[in-house]
Coordinates of C-alpha atoms and ligand atoms in Angstrom, one line a residue:
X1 CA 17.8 21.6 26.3
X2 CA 19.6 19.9 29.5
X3 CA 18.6 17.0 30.4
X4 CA 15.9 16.6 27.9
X5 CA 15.1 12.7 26.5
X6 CA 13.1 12.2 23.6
X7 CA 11.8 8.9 22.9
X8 CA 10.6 8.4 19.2
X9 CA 8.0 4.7 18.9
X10 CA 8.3 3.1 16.1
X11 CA 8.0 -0.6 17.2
X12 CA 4.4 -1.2 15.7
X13 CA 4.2 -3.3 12.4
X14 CA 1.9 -0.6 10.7
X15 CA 0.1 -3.8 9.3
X16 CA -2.4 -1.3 7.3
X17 CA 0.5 -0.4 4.9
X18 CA 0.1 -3.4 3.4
X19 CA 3.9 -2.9 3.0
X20 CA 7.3 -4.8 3.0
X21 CA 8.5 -2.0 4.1
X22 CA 8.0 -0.9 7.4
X23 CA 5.4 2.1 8.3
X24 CA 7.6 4.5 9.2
X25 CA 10.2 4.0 6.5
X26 CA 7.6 5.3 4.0
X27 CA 8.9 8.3 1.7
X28 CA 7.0 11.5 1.4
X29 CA 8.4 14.7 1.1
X30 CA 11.8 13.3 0.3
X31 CA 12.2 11.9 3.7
X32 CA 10.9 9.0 5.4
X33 CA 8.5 9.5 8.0
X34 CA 10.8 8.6 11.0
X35 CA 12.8 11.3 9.5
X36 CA 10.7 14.0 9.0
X37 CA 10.0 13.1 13.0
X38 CA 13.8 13.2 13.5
X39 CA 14.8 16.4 12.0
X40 CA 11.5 17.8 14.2
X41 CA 13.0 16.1 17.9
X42 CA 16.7 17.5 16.7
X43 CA 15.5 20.6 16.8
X44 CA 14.2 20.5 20.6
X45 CA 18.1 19.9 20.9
X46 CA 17.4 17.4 23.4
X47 CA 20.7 15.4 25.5
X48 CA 19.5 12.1 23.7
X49 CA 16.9 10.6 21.6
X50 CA 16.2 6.9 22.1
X51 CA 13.8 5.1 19.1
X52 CA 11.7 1.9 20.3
X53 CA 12.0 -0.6 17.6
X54 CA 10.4 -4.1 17.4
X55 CA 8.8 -5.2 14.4
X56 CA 10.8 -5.2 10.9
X57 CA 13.9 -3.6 12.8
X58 CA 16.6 -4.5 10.6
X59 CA 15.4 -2.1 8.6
X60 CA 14.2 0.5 11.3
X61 CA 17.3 0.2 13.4
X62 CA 20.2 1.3 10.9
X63 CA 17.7 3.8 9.0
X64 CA 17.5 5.7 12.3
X65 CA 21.0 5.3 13.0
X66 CA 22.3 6.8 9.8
X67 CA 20.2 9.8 10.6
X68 CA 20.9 10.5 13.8
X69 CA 24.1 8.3 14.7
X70 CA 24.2 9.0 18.7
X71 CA 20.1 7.9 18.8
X72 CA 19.9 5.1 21.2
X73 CA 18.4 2.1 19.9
X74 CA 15.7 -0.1 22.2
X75 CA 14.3 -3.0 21.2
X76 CA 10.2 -4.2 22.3
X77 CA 10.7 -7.5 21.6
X78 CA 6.7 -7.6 21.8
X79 CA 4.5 -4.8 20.9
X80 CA 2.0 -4.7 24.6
X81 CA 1.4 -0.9 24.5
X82 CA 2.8 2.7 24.4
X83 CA 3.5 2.2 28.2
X84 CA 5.4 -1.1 27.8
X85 CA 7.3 0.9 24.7
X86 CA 8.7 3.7 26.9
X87 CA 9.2 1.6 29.4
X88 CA 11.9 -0.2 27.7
X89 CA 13.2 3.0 26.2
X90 CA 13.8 4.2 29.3
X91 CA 15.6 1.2 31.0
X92 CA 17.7 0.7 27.6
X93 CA 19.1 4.5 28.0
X94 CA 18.8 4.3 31.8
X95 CA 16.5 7.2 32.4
X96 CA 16.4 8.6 35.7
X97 CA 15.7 12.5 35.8
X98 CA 15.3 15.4 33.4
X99 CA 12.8 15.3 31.0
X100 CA 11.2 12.8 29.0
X101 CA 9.0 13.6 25.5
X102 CA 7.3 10.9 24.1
X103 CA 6.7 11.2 20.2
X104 CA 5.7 8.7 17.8
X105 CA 7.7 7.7 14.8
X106 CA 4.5 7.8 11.9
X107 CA 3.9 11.7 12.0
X108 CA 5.6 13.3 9.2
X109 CA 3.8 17.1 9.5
X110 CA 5.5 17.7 12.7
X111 CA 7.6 20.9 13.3
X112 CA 10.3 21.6 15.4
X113 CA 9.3 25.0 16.5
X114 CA 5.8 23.5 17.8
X115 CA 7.7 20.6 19.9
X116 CA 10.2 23.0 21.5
X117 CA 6.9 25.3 22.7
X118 CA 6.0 22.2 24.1
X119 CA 8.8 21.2 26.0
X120 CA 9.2 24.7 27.1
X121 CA 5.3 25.3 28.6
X122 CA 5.7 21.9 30.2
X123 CA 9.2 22.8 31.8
X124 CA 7.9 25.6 33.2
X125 CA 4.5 24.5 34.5
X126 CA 6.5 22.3 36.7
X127 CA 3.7 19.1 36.0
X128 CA 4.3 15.6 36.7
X129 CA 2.8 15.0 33.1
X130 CA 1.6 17.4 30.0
X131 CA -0.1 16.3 27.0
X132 CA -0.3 17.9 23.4
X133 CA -3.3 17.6 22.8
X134 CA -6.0 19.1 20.0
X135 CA -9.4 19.9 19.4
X136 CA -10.7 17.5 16.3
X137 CA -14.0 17.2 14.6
X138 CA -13.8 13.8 14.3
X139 CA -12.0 11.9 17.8
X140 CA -12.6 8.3 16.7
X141 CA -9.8 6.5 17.5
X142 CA -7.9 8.3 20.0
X143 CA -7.4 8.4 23.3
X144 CA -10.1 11.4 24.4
X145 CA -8.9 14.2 27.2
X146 CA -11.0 13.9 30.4
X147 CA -11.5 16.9 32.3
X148 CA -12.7 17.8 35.6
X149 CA -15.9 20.2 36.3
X150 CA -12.5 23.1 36.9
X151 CA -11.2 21.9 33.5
X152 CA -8.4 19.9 35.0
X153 CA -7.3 17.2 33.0
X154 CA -8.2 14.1 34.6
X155 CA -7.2 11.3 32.5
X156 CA -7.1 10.3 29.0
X157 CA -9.5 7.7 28.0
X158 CA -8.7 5.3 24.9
X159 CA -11.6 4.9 22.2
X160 CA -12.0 1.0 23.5
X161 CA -12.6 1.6 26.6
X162 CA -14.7 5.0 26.5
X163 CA -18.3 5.1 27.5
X164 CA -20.9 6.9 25.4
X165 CA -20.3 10.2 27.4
X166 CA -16.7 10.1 26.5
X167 CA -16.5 9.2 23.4
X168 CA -18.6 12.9 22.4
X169 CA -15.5 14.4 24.0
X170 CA -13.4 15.9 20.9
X171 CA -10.1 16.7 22.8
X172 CA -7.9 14.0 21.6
X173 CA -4.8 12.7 23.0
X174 CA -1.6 13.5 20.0
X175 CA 0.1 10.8 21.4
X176 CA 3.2 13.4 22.1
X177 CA 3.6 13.8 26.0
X178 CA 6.3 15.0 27.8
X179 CA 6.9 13.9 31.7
X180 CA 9.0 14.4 34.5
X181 CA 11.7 11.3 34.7
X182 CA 11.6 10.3 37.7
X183 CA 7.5 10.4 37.8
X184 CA 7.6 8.3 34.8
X185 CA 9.8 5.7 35.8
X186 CA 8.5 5.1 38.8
X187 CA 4.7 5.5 37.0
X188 CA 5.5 3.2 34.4
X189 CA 6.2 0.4 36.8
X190 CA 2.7 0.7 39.0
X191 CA 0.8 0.3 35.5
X192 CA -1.1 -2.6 34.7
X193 CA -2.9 -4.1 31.7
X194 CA -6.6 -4.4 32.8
X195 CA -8.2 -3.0 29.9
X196 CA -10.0 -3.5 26.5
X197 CA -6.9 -4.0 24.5
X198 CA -4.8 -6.3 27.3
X199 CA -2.2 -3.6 26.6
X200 CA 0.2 -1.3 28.7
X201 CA -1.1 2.1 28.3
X202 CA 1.2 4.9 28.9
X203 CA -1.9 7.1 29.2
X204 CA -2.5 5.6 32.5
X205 CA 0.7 7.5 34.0
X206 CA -1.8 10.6 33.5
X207 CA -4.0 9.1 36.8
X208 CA -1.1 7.7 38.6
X209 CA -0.4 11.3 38.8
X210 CA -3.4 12.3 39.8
X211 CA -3.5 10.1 42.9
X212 CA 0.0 10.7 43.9
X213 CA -1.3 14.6 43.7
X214 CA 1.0 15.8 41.3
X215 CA 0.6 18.1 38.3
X216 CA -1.0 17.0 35.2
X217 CA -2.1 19.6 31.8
X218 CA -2.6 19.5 28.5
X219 CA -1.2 22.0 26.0
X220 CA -3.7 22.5 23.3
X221 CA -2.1 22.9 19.8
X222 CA -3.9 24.2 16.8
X223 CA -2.3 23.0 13.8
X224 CA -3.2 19.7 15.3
X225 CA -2.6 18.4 11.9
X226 CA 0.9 18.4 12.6
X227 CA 0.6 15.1 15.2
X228 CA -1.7 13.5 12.4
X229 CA -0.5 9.8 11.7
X230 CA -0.4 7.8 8.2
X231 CA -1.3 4.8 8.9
X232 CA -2.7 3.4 5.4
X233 CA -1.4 4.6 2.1
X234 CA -4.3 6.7 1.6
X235 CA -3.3 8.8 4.8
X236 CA 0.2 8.9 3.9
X237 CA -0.7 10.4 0.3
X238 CA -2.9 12.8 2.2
X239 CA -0.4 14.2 4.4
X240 CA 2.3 14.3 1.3
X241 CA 0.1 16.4 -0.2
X242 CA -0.7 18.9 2.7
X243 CA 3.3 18.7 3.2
X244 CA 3.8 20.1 0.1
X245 CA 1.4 22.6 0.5
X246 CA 2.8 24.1 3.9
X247 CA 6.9 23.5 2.0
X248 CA 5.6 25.9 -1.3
X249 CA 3.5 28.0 0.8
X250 CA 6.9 28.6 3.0
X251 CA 9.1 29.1 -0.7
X252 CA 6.5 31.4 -2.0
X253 CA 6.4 33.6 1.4
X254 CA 10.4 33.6 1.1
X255 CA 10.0 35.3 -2.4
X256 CA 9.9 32.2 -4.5
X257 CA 7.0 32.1 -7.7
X258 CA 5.5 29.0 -7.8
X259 CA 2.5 29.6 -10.6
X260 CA 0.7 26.4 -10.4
X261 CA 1.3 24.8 -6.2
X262 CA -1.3 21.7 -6.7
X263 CA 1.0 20.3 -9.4
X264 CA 4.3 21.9 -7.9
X265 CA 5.9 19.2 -5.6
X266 CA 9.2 20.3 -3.3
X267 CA 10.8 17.8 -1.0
X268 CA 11.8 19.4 2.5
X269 CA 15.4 19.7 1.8
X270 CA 15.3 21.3 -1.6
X271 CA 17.0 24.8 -1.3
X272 CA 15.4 27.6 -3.2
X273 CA 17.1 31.6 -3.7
X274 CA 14.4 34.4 -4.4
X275 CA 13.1 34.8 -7.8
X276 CA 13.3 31.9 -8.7
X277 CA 10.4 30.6 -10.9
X278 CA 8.4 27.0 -11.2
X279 CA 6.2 26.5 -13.4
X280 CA 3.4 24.0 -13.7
X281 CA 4.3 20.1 -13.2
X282 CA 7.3 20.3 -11.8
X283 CA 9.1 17.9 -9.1
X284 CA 12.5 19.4 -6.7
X285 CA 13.6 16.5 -5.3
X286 CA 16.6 15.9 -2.4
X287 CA 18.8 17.7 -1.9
X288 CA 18.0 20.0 -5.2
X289 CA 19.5 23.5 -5.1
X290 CA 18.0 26.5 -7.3
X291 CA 19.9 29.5 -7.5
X292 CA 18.4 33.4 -7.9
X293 CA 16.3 34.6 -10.9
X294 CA 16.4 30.7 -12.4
X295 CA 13.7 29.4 -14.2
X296 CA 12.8 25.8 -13.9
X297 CA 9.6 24.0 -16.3
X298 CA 7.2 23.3 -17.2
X299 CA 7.4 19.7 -16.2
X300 CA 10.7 18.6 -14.8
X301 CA 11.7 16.4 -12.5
X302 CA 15.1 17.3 -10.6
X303 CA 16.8 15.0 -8.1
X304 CA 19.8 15.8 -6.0
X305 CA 20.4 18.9 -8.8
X306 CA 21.7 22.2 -8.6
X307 CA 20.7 24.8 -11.0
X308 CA 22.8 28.0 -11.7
X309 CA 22.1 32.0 -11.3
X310 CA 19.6 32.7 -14.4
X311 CA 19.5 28.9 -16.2
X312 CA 16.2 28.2 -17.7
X313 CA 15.3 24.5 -17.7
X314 CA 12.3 23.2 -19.5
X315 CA 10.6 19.8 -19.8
X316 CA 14.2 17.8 -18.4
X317 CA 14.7 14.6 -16.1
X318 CA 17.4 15.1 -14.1
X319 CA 19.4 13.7 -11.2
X320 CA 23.1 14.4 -9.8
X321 CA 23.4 17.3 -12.7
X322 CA 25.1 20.8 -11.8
X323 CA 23.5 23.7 -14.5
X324 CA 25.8 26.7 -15.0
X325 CA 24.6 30.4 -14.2
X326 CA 22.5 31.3 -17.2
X327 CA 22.3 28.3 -18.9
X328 CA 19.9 26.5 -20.8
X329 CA 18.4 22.8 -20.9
X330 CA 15.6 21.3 -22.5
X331 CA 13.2 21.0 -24.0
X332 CA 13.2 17.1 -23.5
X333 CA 16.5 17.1 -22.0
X334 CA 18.0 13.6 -19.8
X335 CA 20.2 14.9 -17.5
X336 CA 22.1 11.7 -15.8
X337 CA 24.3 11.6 -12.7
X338 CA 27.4 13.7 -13.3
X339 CA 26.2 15.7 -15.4
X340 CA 27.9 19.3 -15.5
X341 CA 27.2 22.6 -17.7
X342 CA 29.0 25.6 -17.4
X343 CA 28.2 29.2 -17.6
X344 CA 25.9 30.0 -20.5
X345 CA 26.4 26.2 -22.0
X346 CA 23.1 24.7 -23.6
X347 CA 21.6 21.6 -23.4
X348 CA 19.1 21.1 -26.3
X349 CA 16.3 19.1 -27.2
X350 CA 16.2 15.5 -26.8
X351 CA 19.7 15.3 -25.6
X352 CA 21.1 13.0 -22.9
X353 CA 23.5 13.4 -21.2
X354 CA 26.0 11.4 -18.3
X355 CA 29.4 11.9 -16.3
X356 CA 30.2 14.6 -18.8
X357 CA 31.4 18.2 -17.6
X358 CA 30.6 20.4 -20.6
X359 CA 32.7 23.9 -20.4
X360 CA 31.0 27.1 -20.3
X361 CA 29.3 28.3 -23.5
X362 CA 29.6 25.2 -24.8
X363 CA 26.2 24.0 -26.6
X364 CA 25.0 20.4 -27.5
X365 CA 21.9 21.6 -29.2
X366 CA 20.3 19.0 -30.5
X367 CA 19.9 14.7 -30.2
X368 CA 22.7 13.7 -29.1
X369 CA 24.0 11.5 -26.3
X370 CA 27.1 12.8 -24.0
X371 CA 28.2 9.7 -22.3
X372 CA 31.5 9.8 -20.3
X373 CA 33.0 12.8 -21.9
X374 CA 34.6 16.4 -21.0
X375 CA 33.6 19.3 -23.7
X376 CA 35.7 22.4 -23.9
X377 CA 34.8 25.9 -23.5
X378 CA 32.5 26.8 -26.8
X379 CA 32.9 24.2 -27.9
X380 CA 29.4 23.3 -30.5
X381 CA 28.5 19.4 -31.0
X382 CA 26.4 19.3 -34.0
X383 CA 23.1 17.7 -34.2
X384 CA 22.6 13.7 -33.7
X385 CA 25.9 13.2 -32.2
X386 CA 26.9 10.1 -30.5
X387 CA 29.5 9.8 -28.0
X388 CA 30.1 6.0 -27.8
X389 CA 31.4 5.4 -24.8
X390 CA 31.0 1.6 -24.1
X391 CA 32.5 -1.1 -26.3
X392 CA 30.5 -3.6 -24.6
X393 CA 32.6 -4.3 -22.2
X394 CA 34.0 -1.2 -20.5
X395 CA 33.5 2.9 -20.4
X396 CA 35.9 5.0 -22.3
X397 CA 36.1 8.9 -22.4
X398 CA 35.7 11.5 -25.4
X399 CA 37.8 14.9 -24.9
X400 CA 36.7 17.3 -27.2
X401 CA 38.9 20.8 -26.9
X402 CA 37.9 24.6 -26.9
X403 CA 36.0 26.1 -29.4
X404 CA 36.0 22.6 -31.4
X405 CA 33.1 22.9 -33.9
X406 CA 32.2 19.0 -34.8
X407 CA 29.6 18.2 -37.6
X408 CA 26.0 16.7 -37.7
X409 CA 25.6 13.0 -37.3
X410 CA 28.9 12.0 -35.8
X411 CA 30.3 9.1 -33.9
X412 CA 32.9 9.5 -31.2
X413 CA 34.4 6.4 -30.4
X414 CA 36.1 6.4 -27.2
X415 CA 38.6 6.8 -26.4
X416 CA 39.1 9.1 -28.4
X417 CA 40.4 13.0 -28.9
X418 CA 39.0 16.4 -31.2
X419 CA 41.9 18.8 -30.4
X420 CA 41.4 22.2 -29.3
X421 CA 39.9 24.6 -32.2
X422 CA 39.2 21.0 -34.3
X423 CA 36.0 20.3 -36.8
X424 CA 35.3 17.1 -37.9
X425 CA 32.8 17.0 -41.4
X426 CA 28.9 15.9 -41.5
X427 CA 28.5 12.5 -40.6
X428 CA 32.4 11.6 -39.6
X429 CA 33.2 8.1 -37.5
X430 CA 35.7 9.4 -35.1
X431 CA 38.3 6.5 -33.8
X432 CA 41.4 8.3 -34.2
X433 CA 42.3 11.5 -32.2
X434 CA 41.8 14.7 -34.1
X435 CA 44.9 17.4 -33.5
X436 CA 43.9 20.9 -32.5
X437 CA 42.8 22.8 -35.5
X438 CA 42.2 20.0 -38.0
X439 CA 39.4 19.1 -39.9
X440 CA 38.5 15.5 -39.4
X441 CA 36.2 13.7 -42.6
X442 CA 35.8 10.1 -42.6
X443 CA 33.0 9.6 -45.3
X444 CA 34.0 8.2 -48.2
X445 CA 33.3 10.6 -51.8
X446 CA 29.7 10.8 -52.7
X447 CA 28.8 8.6 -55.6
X448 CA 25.6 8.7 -57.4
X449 CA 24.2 6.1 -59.6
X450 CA 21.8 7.3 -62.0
X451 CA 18.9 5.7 -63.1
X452 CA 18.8 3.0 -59.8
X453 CA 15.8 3.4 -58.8
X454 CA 13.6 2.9 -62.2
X455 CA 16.1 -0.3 -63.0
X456 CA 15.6 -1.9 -59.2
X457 CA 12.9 -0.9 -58.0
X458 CA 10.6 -0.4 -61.0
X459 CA 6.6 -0.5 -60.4
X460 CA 6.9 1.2 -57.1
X461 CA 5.6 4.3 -56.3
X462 CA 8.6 5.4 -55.8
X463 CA 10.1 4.8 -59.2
X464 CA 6.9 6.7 -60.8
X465 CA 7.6 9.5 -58.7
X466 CA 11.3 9.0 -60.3
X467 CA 10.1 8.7 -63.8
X468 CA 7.7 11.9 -63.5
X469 CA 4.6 10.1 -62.7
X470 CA 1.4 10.0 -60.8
X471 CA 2.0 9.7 -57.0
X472 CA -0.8 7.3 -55.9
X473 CA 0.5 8.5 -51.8
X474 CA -2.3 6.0 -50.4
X475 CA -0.6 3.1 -52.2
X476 CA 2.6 3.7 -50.4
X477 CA 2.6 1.4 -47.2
X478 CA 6.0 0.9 -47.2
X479 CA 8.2 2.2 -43.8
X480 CA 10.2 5.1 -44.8
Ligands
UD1_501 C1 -2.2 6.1 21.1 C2 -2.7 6.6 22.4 C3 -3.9 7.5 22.2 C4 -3.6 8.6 21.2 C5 -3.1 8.0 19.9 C6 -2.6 9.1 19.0 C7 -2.1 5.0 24.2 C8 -2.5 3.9 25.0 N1 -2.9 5.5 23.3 O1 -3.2 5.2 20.7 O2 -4.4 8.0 23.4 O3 -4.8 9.3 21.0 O4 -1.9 7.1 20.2 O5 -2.2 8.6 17.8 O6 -0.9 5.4 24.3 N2 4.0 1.4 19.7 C9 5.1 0.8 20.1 N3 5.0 -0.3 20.9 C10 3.9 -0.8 21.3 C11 2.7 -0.1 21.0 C12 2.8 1.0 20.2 O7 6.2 1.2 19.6 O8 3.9 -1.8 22.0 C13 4.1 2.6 18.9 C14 3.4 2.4 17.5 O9 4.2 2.0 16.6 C15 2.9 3.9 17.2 C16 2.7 4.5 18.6 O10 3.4 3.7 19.5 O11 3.9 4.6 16.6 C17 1.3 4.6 19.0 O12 0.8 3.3 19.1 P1 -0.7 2.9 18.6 O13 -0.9 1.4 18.8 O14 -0.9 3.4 17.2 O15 -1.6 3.7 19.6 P2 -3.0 4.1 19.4 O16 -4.0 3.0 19.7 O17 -3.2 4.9 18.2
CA502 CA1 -2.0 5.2 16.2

């Protein structure tokens, strides 16, 4: 919008955290809360958003900045009120005319679509002031909308310095306002700090307007939930919850099943196609992509993933993994940054994997670890394989080549190469490379000593069991 200024607060030391980290730094929905705030004032498309920092802003300051690099930064050296706040925002990016939002930084529900309605009614209104306001059951602790006997707004009272009356009213103040620039600057000078808190009060430009005869309304919003503020942990989980609601609620209207949405939980930038499926327990998380007619848990947890056409994952931790259309991971699978799987590969049970780009229709099906290593096209890693990739000191890499079939229980040393079309025998030690098409066996012969066990370990249950005799199982307390 032209000429629009949108100033985000976030200067107050949210004490009630309890935190190190500042209030509206707090995580939920896979974005902090100044960002969730953020992405809502970008989409207003406004000519320049200035954030009010104070308390804990080396922390604040560059968090905002790597969201939204052009956002001016002004600092409240000392938190004395909303009004003081916007004052200094407004001196720091040298406000003059236009319009001016005020938001604050701690309301992660907000949506972009409600603030732009709001800019728009109070654009063309033509009012000196407009508050978004709402209708709450329970007002305590906000500033409460003061009307005259024609419903005109005449001022916003704040909780501390309402009487009786006033505090019944249950229009609240969302502390989101939008002004006319040149109103406000020259309001924000004439206001003084003669009230209960010995604080600025930007609500006081509302009567300044008054007087001066201008225009002042309120916009009444429904979903007033979406102006809501976390300002204890408890509020914070309460709102991550109901913003995970309205985010499945959204994927399942866009043709997404979720079976089970209380213990579903999608962060606001996950991407889902339709048909996809979630079942019960499961987490998307950042910038997670799932593709069409995929099928992801029961309980997984998937960071910064993207999941191919079809795959099926079950019961996997994973973060900074790609999944190939139609393939499969889990159950109990560790998926660890760079993590790739191609078309149709397979990532079994209990197998972890890292950095390593397994071709398509490739299959590690069973306990293994993949660290550091590139697996042909299918290619089949037998059971309770061990890609040893560290020597203690640095990472090495394991190639293993096209249709390569390698045996249960092996050991790649890295680095190390199993040629294209190679197998290696059950329980081979890998150090040297293998060449395409040869079978690699680095167990020694079998030998078998008859009679050990009676001669060494005579007495034991074991040795009766050897010799034919009575088992006596409770007697055996040995670890086997
Ligand atoms: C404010 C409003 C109240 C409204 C409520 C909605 C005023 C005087 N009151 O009250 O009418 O119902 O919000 O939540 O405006 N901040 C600064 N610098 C300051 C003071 C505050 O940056 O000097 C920031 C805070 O970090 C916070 C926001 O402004 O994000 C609101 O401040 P807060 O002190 O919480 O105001 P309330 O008393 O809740
Ligand atoms: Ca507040």
């Amino acid at each position: 919008m032209d000429n629009l200024t949108v100033i985000v607060l976030a200067a107050g030391g949210g004490t009630r955290m309890k935190s190190k980290t500042m209030k509206v730094l707090h995580p939920v929905g896979g974005r902090s809360m100044i960002g969730h705030v953020l992405s809502a004032v970008q989409a207003t498309a406004p000519s320049r958003i200035v954030a009010v920092v104070g308390h804990q802003r080396e922390q604040v300051g560059p968090h905002i900045q790597q969201l939204v690099p052009d956002a001016v930064l002004a600092v409240q050296e000392t938190q004395d009120g909303t009004g003081h706040a916007v004052r200094v925002a407004c001196e720091a990016a040298d406000v003059r005319e236009g319009t001016v939002v005020v938001a604050a930084g701690d309301t992660p529900l907000l949506d972009g679509q409600s603030l732009r309605e709001f800019v728009a009614d109070h654009t063309a209104s033509g009012r000196a002031v407009s508050i978004l306001t709402g209708i709450v059951p329970e007002p305590k602790g906000y500033g409460r909308i003061v009307r005259d006997r024609t419903g005109d707004v005449v001022a916003i009272v704040e909780e501390k310095d309402a009487d009786d009356e006033q505090r019944g009213i249950h229009e609240i103040n969302s502390g989101i306002l939008a002004f006319d620039a040149a109103f406000l600057t020259d309001a924000l000078g004439r206001i003084g700090n003669d009230n209960a808190s010995g604080e600025y009060y930007l609500t006081d430009t509302v009567q300044i307007a008054r007087d001066a005869g201008l225009r002042v309304g309120a916009y009444i919003v429904d979903d007033v939930r979406q102006t809501e503020g976390a300002n204890d942990r408890a509020q914070l989980a309460e709102l991550g919850r109901e913003l995970n609601r309205r985010i499945v609620t959204r994927w399942m209207k866009d043709g997404v099943t979720v079976m089970d949405p209380a213990t579903t939980w999608i962060d606001a930038d996950v991407v889902l196609e339709p048909d996809v499926t979630i079942l019960p327990g499961t987490q998307l998380l950042g910038a997670t992509v799932v593709r069409e007619d995929a099928v992801v848990g029961p309980d997984c947890t998937l960071k910064d993933c993207e999941i191919g056409l079809g795959a099926r994952v079950v019961r996997t931790h994973g973060e900074l993994a790609v999944i190939g259309d139609r393939a499969t991971v889990g159950p109990y699978a560790h998926l660890r940054p760079g993590t790739r799987l191609g078309v149709e590969g397979k990532i079994g049970g209990f197998v972890e994997t890292k950095n390593a780009v397994i071709g398509d229709r490739a299959k590690v099906p069973h306990l293994s670890y993949v660290g550091d290593a590139e697996i042909g096209e299918g290619a089949n890693i037998g059971a309770g394989t061990i890609f040893a990739n560290y020597d203690g000191v640095a990472k090495h890499r394991t190639v293993v080549g096209r249709q390569a079939r390698t045996g249960s229980n092996n050991t790649f040393i890295a680095p190390v190469s199993i040629g294209d079309g190679a197998s290696t025998g059950g329980g081979a030690v890998v150090r040297e490379d293998v060449p395409p098409g040869a079978l690699a066996v680095s167990a020694g012969s079998q030998r078998n000593i008859e009679g050990w066990v009676v001669s060494r370990r005579s007495g034991t249950p074991q040795a009766e069991a050897a010799q034919g005799g009575v088992v006596d199982g409770d007697a055996d307390t040995g670890v086997s």
